[in-house]
PDB file of C-alpha atoms in Angstrom:
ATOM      1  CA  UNK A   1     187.280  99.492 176.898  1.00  0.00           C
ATOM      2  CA  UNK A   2     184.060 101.585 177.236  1.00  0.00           C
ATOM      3  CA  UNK A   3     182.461 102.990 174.215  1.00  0.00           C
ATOM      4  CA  UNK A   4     180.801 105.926 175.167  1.00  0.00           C
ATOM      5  CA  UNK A   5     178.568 108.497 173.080  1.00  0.00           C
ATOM      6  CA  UNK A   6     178.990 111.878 173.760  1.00  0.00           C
ATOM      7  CA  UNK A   7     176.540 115.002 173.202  1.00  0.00           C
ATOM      8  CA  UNK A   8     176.761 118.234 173.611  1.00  0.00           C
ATOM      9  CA  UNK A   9     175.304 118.280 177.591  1.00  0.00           C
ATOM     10  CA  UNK A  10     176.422 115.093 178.493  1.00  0.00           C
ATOM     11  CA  UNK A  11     179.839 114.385 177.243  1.00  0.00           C
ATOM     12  CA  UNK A  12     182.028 116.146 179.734  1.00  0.00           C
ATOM     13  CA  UNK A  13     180.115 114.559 182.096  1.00  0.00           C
ATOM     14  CA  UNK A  14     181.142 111.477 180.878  1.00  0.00           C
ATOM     15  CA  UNK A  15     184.968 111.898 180.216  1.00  0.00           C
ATOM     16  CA  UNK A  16     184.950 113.234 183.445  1.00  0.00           C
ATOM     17  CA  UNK A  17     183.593 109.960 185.443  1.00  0.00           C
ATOM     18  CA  UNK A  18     186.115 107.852 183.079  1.00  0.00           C
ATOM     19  CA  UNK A  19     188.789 109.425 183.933  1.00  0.00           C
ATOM     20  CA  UNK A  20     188.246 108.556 187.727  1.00  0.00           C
ATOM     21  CA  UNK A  21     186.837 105.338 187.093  1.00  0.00           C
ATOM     22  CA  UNK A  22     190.416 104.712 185.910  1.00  0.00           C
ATOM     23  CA  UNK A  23     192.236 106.154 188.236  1.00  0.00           C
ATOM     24  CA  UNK A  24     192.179 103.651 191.140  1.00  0.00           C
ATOM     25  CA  UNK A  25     192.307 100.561 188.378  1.00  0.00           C
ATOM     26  CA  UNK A  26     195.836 102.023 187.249  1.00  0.00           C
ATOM     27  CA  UNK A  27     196.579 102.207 190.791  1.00  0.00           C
ATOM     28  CA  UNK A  28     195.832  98.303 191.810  1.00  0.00           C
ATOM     29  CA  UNK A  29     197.896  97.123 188.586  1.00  0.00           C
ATOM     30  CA  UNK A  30     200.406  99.245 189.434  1.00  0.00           C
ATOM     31  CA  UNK A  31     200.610  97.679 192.675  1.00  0.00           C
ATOM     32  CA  UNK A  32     200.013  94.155 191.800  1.00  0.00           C
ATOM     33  CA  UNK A  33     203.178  94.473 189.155  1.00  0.00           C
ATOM     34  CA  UNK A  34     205.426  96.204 191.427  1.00  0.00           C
ATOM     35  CA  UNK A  35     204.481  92.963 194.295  1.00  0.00           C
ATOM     36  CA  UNK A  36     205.086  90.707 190.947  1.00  0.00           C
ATOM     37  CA  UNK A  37     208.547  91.844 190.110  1.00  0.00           C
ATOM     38  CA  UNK A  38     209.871  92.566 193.914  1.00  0.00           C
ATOM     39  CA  UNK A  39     209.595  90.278 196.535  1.00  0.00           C
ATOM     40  CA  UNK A  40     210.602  92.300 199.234  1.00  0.00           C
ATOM     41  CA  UNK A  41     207.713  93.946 199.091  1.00  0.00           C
ATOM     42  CA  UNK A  42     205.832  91.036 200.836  1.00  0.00           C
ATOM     43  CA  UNK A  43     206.564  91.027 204.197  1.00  0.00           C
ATOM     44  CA  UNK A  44     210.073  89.209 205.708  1.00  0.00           C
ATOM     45  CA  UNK A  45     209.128  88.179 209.813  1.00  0.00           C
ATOM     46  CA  UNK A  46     212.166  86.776 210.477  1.00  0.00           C
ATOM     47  CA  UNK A  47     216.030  86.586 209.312  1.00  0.00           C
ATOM     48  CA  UNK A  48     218.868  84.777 211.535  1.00  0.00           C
ATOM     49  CA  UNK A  49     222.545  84.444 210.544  1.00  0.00           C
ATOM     50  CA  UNK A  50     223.901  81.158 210.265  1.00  0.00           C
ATOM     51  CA  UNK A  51     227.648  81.053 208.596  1.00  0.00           C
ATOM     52  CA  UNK A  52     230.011  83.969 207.484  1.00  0.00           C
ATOM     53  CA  UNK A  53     232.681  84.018 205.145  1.00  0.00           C
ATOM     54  CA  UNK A  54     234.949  86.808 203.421  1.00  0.00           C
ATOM     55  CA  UNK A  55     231.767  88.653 201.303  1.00  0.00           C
ATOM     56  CA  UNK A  56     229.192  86.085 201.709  1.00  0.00           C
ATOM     57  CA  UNK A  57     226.742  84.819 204.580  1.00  0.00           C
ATOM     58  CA  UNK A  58     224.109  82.312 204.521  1.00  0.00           C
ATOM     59  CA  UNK A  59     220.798  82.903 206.862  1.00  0.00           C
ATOM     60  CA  UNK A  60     217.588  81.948 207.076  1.00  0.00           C
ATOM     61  CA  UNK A  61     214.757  84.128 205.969  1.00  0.00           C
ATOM     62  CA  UNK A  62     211.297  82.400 207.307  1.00  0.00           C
ATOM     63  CA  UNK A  63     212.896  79.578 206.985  1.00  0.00           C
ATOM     64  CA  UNK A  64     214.252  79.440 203.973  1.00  0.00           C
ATOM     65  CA  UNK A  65     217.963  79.327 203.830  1.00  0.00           C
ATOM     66  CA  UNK A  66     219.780  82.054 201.561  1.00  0.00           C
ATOM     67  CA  UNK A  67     223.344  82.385 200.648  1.00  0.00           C
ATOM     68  CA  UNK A  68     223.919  86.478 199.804  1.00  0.00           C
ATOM     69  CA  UNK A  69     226.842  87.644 198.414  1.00  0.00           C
ATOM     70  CA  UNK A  70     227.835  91.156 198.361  1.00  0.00           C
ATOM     71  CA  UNK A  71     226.163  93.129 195.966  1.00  0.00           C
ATOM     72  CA  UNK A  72     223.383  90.688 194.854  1.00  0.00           C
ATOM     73  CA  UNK A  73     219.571  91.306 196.187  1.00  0.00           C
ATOM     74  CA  UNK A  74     218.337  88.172 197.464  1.00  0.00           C
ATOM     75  CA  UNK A  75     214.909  87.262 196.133  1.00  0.00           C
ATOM     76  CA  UNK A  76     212.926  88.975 199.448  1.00  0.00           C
ATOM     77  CA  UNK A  77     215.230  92.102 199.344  1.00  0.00           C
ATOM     78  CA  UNK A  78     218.011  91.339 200.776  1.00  0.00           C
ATOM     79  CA  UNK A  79     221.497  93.097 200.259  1.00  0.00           C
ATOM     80  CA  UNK A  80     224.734  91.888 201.813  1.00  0.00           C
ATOM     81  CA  UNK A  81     226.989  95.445 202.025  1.00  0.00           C
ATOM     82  CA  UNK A  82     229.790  93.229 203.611  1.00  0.00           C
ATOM     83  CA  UNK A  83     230.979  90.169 204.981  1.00  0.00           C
ATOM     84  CA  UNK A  84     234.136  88.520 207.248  1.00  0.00           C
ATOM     85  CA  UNK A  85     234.543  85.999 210.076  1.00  0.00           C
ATOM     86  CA  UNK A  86     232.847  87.920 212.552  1.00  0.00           C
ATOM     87  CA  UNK A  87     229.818  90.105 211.285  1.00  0.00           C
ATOM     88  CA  UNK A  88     227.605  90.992 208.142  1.00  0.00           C
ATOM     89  CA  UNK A  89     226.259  94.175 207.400  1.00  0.00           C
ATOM     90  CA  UNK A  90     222.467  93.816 205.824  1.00  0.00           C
ATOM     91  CA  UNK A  91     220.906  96.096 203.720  1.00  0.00           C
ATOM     92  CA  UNK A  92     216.720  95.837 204.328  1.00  0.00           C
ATOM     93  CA  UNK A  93     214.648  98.428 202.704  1.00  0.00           C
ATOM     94  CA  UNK A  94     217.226 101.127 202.616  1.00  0.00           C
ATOM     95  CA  UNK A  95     218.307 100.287 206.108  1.00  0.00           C
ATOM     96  CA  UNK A  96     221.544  98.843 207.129  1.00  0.00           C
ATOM     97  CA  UNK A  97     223.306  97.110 210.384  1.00  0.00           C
ATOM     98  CA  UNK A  98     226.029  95.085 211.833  1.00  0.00           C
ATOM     99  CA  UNK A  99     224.773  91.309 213.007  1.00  0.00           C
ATOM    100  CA  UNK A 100     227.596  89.181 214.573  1.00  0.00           C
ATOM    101  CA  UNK A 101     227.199  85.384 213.396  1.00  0.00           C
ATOM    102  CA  UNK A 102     223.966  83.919 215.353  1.00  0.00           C
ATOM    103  CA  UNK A 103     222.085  87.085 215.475  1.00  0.00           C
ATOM    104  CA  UNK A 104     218.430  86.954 214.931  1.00  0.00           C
ATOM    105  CA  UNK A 105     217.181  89.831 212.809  1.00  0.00           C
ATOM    106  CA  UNK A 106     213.377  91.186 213.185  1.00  0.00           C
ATOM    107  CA  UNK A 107     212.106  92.687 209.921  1.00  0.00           C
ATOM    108  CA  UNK A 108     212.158  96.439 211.903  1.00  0.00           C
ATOM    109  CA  UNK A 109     215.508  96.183 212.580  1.00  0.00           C
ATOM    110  CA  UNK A 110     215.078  96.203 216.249  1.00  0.00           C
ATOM    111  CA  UNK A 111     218.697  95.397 218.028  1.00  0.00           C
ATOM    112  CA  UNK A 112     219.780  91.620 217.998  1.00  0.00           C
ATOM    113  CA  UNK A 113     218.175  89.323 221.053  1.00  0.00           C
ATOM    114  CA  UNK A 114     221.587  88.404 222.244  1.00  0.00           C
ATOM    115  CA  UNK A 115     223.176  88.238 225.276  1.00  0.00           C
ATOM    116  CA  UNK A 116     227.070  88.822 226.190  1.00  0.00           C
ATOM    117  CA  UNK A 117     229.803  87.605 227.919  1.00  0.00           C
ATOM    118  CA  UNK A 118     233.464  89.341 228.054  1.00  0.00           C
ATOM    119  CA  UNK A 119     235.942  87.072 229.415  1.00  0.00           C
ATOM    120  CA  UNK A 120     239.571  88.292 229.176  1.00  0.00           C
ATOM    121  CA  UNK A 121     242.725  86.726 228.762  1.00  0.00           C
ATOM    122  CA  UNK A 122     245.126  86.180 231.878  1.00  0.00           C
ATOM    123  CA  UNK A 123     248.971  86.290 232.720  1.00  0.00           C
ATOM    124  CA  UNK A 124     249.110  82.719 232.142  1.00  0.00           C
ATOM    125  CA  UNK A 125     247.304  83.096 228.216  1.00  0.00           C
ATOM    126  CA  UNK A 126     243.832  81.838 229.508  1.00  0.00           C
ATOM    127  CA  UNK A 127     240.480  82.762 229.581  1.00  0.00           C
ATOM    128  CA  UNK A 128     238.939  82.842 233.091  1.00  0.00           C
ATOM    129  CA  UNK A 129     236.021  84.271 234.665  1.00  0.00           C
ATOM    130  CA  UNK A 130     234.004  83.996 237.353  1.00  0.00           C
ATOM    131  CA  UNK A 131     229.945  82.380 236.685  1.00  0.00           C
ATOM    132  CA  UNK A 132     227.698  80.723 238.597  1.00  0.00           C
ATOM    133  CA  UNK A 133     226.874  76.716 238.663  1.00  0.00           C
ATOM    134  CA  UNK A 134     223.053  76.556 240.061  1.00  0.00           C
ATOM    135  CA  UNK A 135     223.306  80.004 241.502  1.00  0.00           C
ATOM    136  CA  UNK A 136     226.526  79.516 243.527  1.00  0.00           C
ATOM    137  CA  UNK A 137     229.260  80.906 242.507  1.00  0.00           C
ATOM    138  CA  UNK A 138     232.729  79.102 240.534  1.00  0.00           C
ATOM    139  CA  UNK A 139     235.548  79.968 238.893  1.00  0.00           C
ATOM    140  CA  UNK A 140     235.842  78.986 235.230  1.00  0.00           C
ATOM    141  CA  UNK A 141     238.483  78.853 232.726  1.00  0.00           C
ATOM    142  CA  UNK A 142     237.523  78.244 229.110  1.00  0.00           C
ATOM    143  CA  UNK A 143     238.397  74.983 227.648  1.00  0.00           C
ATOM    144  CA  UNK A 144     237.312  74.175 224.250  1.00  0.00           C
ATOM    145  CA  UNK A 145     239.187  70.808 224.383  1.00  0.00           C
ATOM    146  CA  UNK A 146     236.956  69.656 227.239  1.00  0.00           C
ATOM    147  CA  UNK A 147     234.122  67.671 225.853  1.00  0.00           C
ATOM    148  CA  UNK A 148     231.931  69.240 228.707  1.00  0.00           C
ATOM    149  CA  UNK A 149     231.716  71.149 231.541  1.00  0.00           C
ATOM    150  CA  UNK A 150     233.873  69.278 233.920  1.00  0.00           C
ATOM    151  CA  UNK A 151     234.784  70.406 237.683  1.00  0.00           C
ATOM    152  CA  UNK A 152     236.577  68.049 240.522  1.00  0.00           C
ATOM    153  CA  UNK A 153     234.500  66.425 243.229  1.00  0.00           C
ATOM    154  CA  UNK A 154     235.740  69.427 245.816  1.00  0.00           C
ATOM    155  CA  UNK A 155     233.717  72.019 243.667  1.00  0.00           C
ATOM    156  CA  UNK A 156     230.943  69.370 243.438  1.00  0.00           C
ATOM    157  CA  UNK A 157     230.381  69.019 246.557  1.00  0.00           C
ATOM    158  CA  UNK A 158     230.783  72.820 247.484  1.00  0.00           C
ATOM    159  CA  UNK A 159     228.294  73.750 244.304  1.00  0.00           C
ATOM    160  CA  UNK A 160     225.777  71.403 246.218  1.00  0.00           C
ATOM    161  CA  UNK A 161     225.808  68.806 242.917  1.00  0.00           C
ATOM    162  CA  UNK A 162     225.115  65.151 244.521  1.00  0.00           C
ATOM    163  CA  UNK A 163     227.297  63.292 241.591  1.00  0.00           C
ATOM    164  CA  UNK A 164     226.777  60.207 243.495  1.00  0.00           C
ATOM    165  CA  UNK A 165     223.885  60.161 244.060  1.00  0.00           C
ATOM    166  CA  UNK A 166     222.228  61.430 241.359  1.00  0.00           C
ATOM    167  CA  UNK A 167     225.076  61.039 238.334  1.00  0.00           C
ATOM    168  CA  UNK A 168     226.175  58.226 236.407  1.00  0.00           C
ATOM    169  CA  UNK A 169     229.689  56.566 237.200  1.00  0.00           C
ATOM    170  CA  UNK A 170     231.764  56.892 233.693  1.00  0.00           C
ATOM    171  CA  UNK A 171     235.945  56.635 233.103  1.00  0.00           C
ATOM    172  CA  UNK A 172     237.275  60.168 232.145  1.00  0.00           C
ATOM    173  CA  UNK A 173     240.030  60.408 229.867  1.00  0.00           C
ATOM    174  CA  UNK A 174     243.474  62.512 231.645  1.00  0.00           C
ATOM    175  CA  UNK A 175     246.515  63.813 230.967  1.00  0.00           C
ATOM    176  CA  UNK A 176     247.573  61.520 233.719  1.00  0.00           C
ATOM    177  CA  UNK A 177     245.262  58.590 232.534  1.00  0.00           C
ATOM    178  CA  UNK A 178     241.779  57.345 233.205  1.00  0.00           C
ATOM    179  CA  UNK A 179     240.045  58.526 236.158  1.00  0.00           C
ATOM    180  CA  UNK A 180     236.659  57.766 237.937  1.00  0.00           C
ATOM    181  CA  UNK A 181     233.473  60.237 237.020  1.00  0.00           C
ATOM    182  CA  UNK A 182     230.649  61.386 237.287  1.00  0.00           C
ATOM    183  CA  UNK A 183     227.912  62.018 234.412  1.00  0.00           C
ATOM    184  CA  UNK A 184     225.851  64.635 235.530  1.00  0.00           C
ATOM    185  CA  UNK A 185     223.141  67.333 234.462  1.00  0.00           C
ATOM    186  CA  UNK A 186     223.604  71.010 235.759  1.00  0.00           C
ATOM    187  CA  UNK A 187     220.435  72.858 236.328  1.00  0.00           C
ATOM    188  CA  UNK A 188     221.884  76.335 234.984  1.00  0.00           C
ATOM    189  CA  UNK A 189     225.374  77.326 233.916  1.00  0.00           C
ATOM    190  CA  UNK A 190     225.605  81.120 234.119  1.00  0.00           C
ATOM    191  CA  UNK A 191     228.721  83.280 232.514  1.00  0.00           C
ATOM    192  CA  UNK A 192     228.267  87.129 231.986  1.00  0.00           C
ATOM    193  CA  UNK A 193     224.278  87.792 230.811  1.00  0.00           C
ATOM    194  CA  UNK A 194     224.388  84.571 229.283  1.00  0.00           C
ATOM    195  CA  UNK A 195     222.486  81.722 231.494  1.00  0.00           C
ATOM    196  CA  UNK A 196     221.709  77.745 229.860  1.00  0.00           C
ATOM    197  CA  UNK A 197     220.041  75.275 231.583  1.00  0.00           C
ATOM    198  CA  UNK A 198     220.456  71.596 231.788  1.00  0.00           C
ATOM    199  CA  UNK A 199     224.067  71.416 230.332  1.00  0.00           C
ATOM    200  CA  UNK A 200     225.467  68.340 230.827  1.00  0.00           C
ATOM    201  CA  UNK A 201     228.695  67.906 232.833  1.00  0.00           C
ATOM    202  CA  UNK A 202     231.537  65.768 234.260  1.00  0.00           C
ATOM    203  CA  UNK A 203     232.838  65.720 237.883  1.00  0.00           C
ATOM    204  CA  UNK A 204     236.105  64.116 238.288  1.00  0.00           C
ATOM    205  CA  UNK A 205     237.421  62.236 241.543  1.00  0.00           C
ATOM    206  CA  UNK A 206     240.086  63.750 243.291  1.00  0.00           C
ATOM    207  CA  UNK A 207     240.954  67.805 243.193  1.00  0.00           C
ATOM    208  CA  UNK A 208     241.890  67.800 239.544  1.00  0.00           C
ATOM    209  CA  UNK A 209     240.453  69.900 237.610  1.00  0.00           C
ATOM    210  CA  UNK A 210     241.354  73.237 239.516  1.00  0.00           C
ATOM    211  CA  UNK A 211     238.997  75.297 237.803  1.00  0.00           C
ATOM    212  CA  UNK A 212     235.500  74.525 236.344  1.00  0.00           C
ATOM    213  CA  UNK A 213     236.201  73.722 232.983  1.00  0.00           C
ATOM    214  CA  UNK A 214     233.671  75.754 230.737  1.00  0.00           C
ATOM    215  CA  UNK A 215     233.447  73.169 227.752  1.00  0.00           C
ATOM    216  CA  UNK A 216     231.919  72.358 224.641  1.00  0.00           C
ATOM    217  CA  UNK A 217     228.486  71.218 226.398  1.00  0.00           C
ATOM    218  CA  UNK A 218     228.038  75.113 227.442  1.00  0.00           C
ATOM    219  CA  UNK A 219     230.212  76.780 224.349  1.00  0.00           C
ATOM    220  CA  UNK A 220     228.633  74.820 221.303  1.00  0.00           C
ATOM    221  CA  UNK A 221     225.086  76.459 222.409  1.00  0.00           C
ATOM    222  CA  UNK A 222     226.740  79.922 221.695  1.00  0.00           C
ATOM    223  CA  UNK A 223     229.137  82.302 219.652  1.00  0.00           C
ATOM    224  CA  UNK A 224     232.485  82.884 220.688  1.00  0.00           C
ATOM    225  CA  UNK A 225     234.767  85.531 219.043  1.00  0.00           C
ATOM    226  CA  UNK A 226     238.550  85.859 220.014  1.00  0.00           C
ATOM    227  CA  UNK A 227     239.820  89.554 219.657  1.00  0.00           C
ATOM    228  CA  UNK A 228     243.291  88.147 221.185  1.00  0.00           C
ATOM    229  CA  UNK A 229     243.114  89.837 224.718  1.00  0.00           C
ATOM    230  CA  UNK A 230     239.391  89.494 224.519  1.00  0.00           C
ATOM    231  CA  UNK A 231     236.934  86.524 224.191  1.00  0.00           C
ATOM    232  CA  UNK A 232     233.212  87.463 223.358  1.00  0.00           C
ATOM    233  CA  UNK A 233     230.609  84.881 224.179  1.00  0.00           C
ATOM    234  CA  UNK A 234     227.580  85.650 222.653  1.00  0.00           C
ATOM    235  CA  UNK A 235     224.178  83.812 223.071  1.00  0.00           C
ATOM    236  CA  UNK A 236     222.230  82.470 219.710  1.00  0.00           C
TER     237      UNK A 236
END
């Protein structure tokens, strides 16, 4: 406090200037409590979405891993409105969306830096499509029981791949028993908007498999959801 005398010329004169003086001080503790007791007011760069489960997800907010639950604020702000298998719906300063598991979320809520694939189901109850394998075309069914990428040495050769040359001679596990192959590196698997590079792969001797197989080397570096007549790759 400020003691102040006051006469008869100069004590409005004073009041006066104390009153603004104290202003902008009221203002900065203001401000300073209000950063104190809410955390989102600092700023959040970055938030990605790891795991969902009925009402709850767990991401990653600068780093720092988070399980929300609906209803509860996490500690920078955060507010989970809902939660299933497939998507969470984020509450950030007043703002909400939809992110599908995988999504990276910028602090302006700018739309999710994913790519997609829609691959839909056929006659026979499979997923085909047609990508690319090093720019050249293929036909692929998806196989998340293959280990990897896997293709017979007809597509190899017609993809341009030089598996004996350049791969590594390993025994392949069949329905029909072990078979000679190929451990190889593919320079860029592409399916839909989604394109990875050096995925490793598999060609098999003979004309077996008749498809590409898209595996788990290419599918574990993405999201898949299964709508029943529709799978949804998305990239992370």
């Amino acid at each position: 406090k400020l003691r102040m005398r006051t006469d008869a010329t100069g004590g409005r004169n004073c009041r006066t200037l104390w009153v603004e003086m104290k202003k902008p001080l009221l203002t900065l503790c203001l401000v300073l409590g209000l950063l104190s007791l809410h955390p989102a007011l600092l700023a959040v760069e970055r938030i990605r979405v790891m795991a969902l489960f009925p009402n709850k997800a767990m991401v990653t907010v600068d780093g720092t891993n988070r399980l929300l639950a609906v209803g509860s604020p996490s500690p920078e702000g955060l507010l989970l409105i809902a939660a299933d298998s497939q998507e969470a719906v984020i509450e950030l300063d007043g703002r909400q969306q939809s992110y599908p598991l995988g999504s990276h979320i910028q602090t302006n809520f700018a739309s999710p830096e994913s790519l997609e694939a829609r691959i839909w189901r056929n006659d026979s109850g499979s997923y085909t499509t047609v990508g690319s394998i090093n720019g050249r075309t293929a036909k692929m069914l998806v196989d998340t029981g293959a280990t990897s990428v896997s293709m017979n040495a007809v597509q190899a050769r017609r993809l341009g791949i030089r598996y004996r040359s350049e791969g590594k001679e390993v025994a392949v596990n069949t329905v029909a028993g072990k078979v000679r192959g190929y451990a190889v590196k593919l320079d860029r698997v592409r399916v839909g908007r989604i394109e990875l590079k050096d995925i490793d792969a598999i060609v098999i001797d003979g004309e077996n498999p008749p498809d590409v197989l898209l595996g788990m080397t290419f599918l574990n570096q993405v999201t898949m959801r299964n709508q029943g007549e529709l799978l949804t790759l998305r990239s992370r």
